[in-house]
CSV table of C-alpha atoms in Angstrom, one decimal:
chain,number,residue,atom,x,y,z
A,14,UNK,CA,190.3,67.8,86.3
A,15,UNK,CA,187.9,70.3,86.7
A,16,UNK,CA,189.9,72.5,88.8
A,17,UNK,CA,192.9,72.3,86.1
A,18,UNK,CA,190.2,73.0,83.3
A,19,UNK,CA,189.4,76.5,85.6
A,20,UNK,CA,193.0,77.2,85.4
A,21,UNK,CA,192.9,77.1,81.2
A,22,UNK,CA,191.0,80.7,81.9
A,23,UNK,CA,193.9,83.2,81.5
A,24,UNK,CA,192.7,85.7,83.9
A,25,UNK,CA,192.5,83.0,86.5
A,26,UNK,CA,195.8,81.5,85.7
A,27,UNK,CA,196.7,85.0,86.5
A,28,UNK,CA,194.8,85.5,90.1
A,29,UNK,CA,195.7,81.8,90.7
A,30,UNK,CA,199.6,82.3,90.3
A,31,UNK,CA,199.5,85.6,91.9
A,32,UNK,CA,198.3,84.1,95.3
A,33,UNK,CA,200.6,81.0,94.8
A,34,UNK,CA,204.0,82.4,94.2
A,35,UNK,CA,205.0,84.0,96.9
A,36,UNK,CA,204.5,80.6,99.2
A,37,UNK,CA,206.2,78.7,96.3
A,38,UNK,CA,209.0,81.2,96.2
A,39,UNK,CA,210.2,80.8,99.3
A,40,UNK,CA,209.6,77.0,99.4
A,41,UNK,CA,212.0,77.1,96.4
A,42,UNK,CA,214.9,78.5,98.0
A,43,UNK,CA,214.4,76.9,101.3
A,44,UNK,CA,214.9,73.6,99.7
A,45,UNK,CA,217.5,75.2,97.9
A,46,UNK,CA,219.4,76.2,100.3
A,47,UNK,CA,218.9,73.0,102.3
A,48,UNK,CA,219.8,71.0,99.1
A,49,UNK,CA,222.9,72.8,98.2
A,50,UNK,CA,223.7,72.5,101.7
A,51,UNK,CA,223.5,68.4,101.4
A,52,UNK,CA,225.0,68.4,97.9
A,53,UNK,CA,228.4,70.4,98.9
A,54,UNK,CA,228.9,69.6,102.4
A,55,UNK,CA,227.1,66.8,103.9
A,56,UNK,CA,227.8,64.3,101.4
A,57,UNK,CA,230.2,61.7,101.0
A,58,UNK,CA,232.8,61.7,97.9
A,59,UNK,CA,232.1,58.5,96.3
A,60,UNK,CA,234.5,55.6,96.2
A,61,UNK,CA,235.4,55.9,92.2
A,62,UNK,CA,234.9,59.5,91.7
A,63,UNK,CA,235.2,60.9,94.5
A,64,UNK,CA,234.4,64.2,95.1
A,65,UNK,CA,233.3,64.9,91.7
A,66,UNK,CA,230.0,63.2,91.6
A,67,UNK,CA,228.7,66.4,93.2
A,68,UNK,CA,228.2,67.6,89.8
A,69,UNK,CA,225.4,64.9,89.5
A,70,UNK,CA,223.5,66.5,92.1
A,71,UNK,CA,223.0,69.4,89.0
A,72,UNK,CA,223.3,67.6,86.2
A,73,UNK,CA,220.8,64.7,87.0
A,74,UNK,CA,217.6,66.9,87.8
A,75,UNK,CA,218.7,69.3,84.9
A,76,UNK,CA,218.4,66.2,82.8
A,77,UNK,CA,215.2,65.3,84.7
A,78,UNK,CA,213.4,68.5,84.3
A,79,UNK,CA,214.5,68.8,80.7
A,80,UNK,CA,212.4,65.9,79.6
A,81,UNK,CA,209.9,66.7,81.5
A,82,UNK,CA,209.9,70.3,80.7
A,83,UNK,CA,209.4,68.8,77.1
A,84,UNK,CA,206.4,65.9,78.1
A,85,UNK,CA,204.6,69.3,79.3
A,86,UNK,CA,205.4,71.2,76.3
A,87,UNK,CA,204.4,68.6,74.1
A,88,UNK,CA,201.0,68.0,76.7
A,89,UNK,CA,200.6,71.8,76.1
A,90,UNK,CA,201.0,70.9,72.4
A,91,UNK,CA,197.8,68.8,72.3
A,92,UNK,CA,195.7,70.8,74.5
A,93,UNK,CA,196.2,73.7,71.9
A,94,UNK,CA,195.7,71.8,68.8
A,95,UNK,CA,193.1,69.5,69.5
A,96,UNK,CA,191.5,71.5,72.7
A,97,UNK,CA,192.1,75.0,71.6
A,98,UNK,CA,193.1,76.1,75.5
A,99,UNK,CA,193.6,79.6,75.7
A,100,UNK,CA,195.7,79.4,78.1
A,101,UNK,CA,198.0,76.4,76.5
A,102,UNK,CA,200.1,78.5,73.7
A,103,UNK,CA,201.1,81.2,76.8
A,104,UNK,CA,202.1,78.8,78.7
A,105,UNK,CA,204.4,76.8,76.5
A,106,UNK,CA,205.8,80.4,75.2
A,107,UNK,CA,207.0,80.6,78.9
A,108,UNK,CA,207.8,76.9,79.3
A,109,UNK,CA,210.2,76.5,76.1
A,110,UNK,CA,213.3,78.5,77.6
A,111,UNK,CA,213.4,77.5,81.1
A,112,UNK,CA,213.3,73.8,79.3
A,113,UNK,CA,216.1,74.8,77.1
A,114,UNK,CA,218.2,76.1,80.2
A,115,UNK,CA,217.8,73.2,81.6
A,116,UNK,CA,218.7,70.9,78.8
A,117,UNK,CA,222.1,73.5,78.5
A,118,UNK,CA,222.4,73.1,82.1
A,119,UNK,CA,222.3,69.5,81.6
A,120,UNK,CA,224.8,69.3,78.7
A,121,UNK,CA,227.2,71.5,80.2
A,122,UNK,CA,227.6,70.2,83.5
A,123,UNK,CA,227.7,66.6,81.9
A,124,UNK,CA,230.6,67.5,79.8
A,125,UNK,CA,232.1,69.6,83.2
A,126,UNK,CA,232.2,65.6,84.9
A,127,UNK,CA,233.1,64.0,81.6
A,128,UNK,CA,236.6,65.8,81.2
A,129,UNK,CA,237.9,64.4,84.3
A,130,UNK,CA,236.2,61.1,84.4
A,131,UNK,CA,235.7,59.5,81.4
A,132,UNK,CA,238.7,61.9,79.8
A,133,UNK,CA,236.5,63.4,77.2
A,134,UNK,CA,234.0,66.2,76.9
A,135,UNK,CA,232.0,64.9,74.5
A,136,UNK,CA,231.5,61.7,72.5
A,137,UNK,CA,228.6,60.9,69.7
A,138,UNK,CA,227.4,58.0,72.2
A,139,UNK,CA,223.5,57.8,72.0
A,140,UNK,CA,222.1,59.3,75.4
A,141,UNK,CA,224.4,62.5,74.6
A,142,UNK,CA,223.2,62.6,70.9
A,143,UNK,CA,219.7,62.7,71.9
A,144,UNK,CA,220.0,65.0,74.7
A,145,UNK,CA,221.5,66.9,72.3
A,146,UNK,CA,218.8,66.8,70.3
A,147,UNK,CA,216.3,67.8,72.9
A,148,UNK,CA,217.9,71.3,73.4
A,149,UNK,CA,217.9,72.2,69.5
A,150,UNK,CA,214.0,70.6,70.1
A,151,UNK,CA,213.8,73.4,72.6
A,152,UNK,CA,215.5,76.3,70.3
A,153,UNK,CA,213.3,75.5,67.2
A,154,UNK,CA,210.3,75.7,69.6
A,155,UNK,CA,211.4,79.0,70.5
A,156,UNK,CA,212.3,80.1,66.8
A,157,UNK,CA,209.0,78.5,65.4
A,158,UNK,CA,206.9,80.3,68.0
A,159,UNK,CA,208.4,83.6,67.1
A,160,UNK,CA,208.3,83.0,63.5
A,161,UNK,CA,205.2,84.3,62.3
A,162,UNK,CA,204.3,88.1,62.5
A,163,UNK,CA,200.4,86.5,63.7
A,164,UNK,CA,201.7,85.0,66.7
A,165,UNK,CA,198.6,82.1,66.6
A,166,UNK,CA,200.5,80.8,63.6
A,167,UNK,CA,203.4,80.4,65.8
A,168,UNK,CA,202.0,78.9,68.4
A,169,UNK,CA,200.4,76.4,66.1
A,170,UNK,CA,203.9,75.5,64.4
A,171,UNK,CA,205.6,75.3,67.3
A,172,UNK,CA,202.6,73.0,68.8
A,173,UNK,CA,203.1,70.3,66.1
A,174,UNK,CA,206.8,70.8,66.6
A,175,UNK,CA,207.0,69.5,70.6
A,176,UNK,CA,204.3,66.6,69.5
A,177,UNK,CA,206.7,65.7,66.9
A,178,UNK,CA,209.5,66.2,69.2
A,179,UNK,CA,208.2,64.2,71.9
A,180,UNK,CA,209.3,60.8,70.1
A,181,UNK,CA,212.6,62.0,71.5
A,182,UNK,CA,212.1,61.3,74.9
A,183,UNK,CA,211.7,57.3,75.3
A,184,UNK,CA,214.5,57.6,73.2
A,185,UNK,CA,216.9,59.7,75.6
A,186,UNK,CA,215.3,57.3,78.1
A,187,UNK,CA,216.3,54.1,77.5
A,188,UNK,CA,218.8,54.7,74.9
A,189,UNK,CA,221.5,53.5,77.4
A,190,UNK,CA,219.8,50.3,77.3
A,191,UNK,CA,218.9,49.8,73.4
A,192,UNK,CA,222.7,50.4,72.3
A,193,UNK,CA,225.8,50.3,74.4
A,194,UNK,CA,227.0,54.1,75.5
A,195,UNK,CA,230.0,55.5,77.3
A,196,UNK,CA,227.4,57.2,79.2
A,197,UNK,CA,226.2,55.1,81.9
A,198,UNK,CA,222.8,53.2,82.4
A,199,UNK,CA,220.2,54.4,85.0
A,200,UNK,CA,220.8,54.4,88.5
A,201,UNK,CA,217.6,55.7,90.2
A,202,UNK,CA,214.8,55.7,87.6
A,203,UNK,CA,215.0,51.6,87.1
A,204,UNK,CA,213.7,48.0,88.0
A,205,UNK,CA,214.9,46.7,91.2
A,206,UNK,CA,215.7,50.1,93.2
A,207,UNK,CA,218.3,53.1,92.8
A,208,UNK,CA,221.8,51.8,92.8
A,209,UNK,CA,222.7,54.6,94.9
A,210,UNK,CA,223.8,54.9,98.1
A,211,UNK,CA,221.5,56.7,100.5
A,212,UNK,CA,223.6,58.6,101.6
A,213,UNK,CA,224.4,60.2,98.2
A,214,UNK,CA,220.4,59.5,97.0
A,215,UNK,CA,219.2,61.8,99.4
A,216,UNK,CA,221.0,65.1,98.3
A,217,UNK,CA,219.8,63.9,94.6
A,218,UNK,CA,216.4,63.7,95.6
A,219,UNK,CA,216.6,66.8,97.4
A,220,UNK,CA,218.2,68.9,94.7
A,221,UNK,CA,215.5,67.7,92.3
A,222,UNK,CA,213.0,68.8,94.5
A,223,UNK,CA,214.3,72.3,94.7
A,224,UNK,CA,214.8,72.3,90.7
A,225,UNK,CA,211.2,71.0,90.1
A,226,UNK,CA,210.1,74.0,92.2
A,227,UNK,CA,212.6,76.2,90.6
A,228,UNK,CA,211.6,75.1,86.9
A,229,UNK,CA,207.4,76.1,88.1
A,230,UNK,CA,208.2,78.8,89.5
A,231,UNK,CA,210.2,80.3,86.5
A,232,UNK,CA,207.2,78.9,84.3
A,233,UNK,CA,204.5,80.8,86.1
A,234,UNK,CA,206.6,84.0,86.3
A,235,UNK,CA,207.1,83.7,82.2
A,236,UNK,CA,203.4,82.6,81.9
A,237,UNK,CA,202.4,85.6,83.9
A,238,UNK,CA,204.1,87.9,81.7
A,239,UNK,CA,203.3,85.9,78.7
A,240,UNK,CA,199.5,87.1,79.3
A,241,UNK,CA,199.9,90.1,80.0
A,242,UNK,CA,202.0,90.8,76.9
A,243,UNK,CA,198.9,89.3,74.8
A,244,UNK,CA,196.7,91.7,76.6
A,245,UNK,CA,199.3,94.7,76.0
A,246,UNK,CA,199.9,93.5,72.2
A,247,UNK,CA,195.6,93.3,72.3
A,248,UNK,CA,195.4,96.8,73.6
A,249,UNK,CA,198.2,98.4,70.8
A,250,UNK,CA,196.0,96.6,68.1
A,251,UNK,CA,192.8,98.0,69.1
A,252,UNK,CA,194.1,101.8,69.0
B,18,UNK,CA,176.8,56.9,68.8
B,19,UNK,CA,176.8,60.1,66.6
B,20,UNK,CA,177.4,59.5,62.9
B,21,UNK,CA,180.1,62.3,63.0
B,22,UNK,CA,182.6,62.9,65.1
B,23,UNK,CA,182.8,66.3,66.7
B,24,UNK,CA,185.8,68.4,65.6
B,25,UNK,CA,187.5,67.9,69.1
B,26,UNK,CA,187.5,63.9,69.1
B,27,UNK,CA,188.5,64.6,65.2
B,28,UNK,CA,191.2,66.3,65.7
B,29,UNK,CA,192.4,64.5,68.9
B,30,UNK,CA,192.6,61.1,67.0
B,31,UNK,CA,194.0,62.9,63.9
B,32,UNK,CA,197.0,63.7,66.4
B,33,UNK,CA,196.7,60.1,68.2
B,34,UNK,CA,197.0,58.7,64.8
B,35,UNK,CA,200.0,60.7,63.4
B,36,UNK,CA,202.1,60.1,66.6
B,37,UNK,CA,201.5,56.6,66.5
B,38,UNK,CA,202.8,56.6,62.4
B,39,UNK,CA,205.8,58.6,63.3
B,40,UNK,CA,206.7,56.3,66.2
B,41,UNK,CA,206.7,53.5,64.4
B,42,UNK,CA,208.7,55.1,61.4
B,43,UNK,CA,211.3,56.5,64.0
B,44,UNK,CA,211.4,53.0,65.4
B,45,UNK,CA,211.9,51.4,62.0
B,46,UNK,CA,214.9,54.1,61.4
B,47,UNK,CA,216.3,53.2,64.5
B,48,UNK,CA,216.2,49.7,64.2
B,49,UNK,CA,217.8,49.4,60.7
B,50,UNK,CA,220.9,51.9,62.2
B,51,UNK,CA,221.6,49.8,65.4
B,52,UNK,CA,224.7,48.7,64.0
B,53,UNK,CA,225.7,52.6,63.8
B,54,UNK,CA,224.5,54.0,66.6
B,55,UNK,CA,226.0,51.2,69.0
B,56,UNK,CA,229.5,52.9,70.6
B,57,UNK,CA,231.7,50.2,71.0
B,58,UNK,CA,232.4,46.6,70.2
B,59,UNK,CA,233.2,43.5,73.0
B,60,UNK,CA,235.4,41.9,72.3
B,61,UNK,CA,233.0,39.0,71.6
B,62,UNK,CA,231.7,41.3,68.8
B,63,UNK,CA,235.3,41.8,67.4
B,64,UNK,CA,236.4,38.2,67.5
B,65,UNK,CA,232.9,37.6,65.3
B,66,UNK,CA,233.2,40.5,63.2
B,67,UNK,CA,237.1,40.5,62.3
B,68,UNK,CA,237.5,44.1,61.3
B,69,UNK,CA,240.3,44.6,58.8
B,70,UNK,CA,243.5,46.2,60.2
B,71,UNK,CA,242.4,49.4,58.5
B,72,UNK,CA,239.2,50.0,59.8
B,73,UNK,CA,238.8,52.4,63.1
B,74,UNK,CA,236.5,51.2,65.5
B,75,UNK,CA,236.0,51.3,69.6
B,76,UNK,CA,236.8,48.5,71.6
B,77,UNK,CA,234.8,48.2,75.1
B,78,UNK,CA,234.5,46.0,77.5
B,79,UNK,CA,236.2,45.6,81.5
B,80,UNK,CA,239.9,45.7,82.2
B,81,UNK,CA,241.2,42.6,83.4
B,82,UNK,CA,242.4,42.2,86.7
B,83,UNK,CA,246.5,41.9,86.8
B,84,UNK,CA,246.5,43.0,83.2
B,85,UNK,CA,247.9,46.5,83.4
B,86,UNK,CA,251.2,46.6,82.5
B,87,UNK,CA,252.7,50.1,82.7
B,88,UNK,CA,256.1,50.6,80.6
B,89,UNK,CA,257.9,54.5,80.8
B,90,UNK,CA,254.8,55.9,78.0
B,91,UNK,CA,253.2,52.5,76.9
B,92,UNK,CA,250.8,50.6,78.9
B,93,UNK,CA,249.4,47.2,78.1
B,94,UNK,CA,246.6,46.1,79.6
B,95,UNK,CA,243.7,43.3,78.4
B,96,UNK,CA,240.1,44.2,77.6
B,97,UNK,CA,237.1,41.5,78.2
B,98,UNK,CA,233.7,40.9,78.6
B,99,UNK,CA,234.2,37.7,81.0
B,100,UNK,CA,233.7,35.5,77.4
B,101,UNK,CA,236.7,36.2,75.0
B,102,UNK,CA,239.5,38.8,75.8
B,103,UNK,CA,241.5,41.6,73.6
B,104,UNK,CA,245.1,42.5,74.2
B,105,UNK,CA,245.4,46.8,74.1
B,106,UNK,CA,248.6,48.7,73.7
B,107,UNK,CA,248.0,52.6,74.2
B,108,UNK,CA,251.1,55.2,74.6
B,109,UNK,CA,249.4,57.8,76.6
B,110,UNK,CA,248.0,59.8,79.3
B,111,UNK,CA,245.2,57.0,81.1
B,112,UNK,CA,241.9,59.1,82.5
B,113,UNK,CA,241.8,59.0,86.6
B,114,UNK,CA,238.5,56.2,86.2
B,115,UNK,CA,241.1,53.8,84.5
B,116,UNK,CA,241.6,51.1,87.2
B,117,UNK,CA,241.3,47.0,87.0
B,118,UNK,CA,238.1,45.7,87.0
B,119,UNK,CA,236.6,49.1,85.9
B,120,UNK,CA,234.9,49.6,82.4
B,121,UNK,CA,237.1,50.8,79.6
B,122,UNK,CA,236.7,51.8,76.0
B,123,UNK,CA,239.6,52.4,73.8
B,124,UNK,CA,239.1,53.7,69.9
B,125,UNK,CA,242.2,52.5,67.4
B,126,UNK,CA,243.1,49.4,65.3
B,127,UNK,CA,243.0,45.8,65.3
B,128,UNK,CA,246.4,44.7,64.1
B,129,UNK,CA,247.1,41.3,62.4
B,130,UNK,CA,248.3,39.6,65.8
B,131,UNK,CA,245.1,40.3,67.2
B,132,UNK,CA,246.3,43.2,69.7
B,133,UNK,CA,244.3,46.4,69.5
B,134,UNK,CA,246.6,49.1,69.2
B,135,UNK,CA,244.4,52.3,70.9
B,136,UNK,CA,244.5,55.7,69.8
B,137,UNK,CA,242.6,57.0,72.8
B,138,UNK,CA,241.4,55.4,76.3
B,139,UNK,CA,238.5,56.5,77.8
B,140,UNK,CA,237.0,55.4,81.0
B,141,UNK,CA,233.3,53.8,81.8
B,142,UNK,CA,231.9,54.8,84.7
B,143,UNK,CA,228.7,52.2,86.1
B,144,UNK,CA,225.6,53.5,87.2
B,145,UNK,CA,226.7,52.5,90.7
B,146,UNK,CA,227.3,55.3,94.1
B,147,UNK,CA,228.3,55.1,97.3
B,148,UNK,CA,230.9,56.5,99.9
B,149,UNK,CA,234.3,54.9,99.8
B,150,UNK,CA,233.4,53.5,103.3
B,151,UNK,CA,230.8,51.2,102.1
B,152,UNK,CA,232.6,50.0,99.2
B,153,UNK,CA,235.0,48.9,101.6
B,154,UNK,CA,232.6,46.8,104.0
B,155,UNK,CA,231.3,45.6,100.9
B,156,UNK,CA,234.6,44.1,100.0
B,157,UNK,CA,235.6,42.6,103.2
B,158,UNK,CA,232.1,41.2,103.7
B,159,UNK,CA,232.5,39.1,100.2
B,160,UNK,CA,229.2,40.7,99.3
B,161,UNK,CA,231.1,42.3,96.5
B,162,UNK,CA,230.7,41.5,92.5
B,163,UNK,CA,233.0,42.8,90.2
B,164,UNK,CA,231.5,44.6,87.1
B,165,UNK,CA,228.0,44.3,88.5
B,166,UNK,CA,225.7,45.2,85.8
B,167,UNK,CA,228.0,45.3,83.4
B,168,UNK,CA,226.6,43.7,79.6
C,11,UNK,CA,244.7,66.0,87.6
C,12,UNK,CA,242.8,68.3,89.5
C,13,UNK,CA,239.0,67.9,89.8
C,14,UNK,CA,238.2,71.1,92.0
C,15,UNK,CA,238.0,73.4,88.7
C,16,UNK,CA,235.3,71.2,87.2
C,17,UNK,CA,233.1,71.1,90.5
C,18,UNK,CA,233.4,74.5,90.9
C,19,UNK,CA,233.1,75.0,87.0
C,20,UNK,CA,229.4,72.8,87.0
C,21,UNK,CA,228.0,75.0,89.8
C,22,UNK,CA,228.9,78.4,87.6
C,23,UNK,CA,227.5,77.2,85.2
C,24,UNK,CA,224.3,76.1,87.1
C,25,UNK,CA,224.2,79.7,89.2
C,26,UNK,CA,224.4,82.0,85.8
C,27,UNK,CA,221.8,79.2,83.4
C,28,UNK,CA,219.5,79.1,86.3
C,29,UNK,CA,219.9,82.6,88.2
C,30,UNK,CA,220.3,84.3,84.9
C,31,UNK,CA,216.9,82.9,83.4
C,32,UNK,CA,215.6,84.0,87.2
C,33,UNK,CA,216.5,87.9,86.9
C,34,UNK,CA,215.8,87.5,83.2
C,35,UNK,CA,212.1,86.4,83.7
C,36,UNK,CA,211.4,88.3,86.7
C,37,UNK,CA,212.5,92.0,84.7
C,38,UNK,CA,210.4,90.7,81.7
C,39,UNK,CA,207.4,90.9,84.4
C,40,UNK,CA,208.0,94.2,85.7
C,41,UNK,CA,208.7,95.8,82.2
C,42,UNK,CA,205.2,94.2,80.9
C,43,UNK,CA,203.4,95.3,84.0
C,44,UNK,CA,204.6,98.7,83.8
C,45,UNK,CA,203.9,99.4,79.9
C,46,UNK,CA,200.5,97.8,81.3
C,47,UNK,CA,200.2,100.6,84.0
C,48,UNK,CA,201.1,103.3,81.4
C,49,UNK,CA,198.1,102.4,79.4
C,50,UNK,CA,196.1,102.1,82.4
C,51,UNK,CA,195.4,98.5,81.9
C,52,UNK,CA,196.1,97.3,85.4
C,53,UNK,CA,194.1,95.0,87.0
C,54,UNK,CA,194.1,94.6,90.2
């Protein structure tokens, strides 16, 4: 805890991320590379769909790393409003749009696999309504934060915004289980073990490694310049 | 114990509090709409509910096995949910998940002979994976259950 | 019907969301850090 609370500090976010990148960089797109590698050619097609459920090796982490894109937003949320961290309303500037890619990501490449399995790209089921709803979540975050011409105002709306927001997420969760969906229940993230073969678990887990370390490494590089444009927009105000 | 609470702990309860008043409100809202945000009927839920032969609704549940009855355009096939069954007729292009023993959902009418005439057929797919090898084994081991999972 | 167009389809989509955001964020940085330089604000 107290090595996360040095981190709050701006300028050591700043000499912190600088030293860390680079490794994380290349750890990104060697697991990349490696999970792309599992995901399109080492993997079996699967006995219903075959050889389409390599879209879930996207779609699934996308989906992942949407939510929790939006748990650390709203987390970020907290620590501003209640905390006042200094660090808290840069960071979530950076974070909202790499969540919102994600959740488009998602979206997309879950209608892409829809089409040709279900038949459909789209249907007002519950999981797809509320995923739905995370990415406009994820635009107004944006909008709010830009809103105000005093950009602590902004940060303040769009604060209360992802802790209002965050009520979403239990209900993307289990919504397949609450009401019956087209969109099917969990298969890894559920009591009594992935129903997923290992053999097409293993590119999933891979590929959600190498998006988790995509998604930080996107949200350092934005937090990075998310500082320094506080300390540019600082330096215009004091001329 | 202080007698006032510093404005950190204030503030942090103050958002502890709201969530916990929104949750429940969201869960209230959600609770009174279950009937509307549930996608489909079984066909346990039709033969209960006895929609008029106006009224649109979705109709889910497994495809029997042996039902599917393919005629030029029309296909015939039976819905159930291993309790009570629905006869479907659907003139149209079935999506490539459609197969016996696989989950369906189809959107049209109840007529008054009780079969469902469907509008559109769309395919279920289960939360389950594996290569077409091991679905085999499965089978010819007996270790096989057909719509595993399914509600 | 054809699958291959949708597979193909999901990873487009995934290389411009993703790799777009990528260059996106990483020009953001290098514009910020120049104006920065200009001004004679860099830290090193």
């Amino acid at each position: 805890m107290a090595s996360l609370h040095v981190l709050a500090n701006p300028a050591r976010f700043r000499r912190f991320s600088q030293k860390v990148l680079p490794v994380l960089s290349g750890a990104t797109a060697l697991v990349l590379a490696v999970g792309l590698y599992l995901a399109l050619v080492e993997s079996p097609p699967d006995y219903q769909q075959g050889e389409t459920v390599r879209i879930m090796f996207i779609h699934v982490p996308s989906a992942w790393l949407a939510m929790a894109g939006y748990a650390l937003l709203a987390g970020l949320g907290a620590a501003l409003l209640v905390w006042r961290h200094p660090l808290a309303a840069l960071m979530a500037r950076a974070a909202a749009p790499v969540g919102a890619v994600f959740a488009a990501v998602c979206l997309l490449t879950g209608s892409l696999w829809g089409r040709p399995m279900w038949g459909t790209y789209w249907v007002w089921d519950a999981r797809l309504t509320s995923m739905l709803l995370l990415f406009f979540l994820y635009l107004g975050h944006i909008a709010l934060s830009r809103a105000y011409d005093d950009a602590e105002r902004g940060d303040r709306a769009a604060a209360i915004l992802a802790l209002v927001g965050v009520i979403n997420l239990p209900v993307i969760k289990f919504s397949v289980d609450w009401w019956n969906t087209l969109h099917q229940p969990a298969s890894v993230m559920k009591l009594g073990g992935p129903s997923i073969h290992p053999a097409i678990l293993t590119p999933l887990m891979v590929m959600a490694a190498a998006l988790l370390l995509l998604f930080v490494v996107l949200v350092m590089v934005r937090t990075e310049t998310e500082i320094d444009r506080r300390r540019l927009d600082a330096a215009e105000r004091a001329q | 114990m202080t007698p006032r609470m510093s404005p950190k702990r204030r503030r942090l309860w103050l958002l502890v509090g709201s969530l916990g008043v929104l949750g429940a409100a969201v869960a209230l809202v959600l609770t009174v709409l279950n009937d509307n945000i549930v996608f489909f009927y079984s066909p346990t839920q039709v033969a209960e509910k006895h929609p008029g032969p106006e009224r649109r609704f979705r109709l889910g549940g497994l495809v029997e096995q042996g039902s599917v009855n393919k005629n030029g355009q029309e296909v015939r096939f039976t819905v159930t949910d291993l309790q009570k069954t629905v006869p479907v007729v659907y003139r149209g292009l079935l999506p490539d998940l459609f197969r016996e023993g696989q989950g369906v959902i189809a959107e049209g009418t109840l007529g008054p002979d009780g079969t469902f005439t469907a509008r559109d057929v769309l395919a279920k797919h289960d939360e389950n994976y594996m290569p077409p090898e091991v679905a085999k084994a499965l089978k010819e081991s007996g270790r096989w259950q057909e719509g595993a999972g399914k509600k | 019907m054809s699958h291959t167009p949708f597979i193909i389809g999901a990873y487009v989509v995934a290389l411009l969301g993703f790799g777009g955001l990528l260059v996106a964020s990483l020009l953001a940085r290098r514009r910020i850090k120049r104006e920065l330089g200009h001004r004679g604000l860099e830290r090193r």
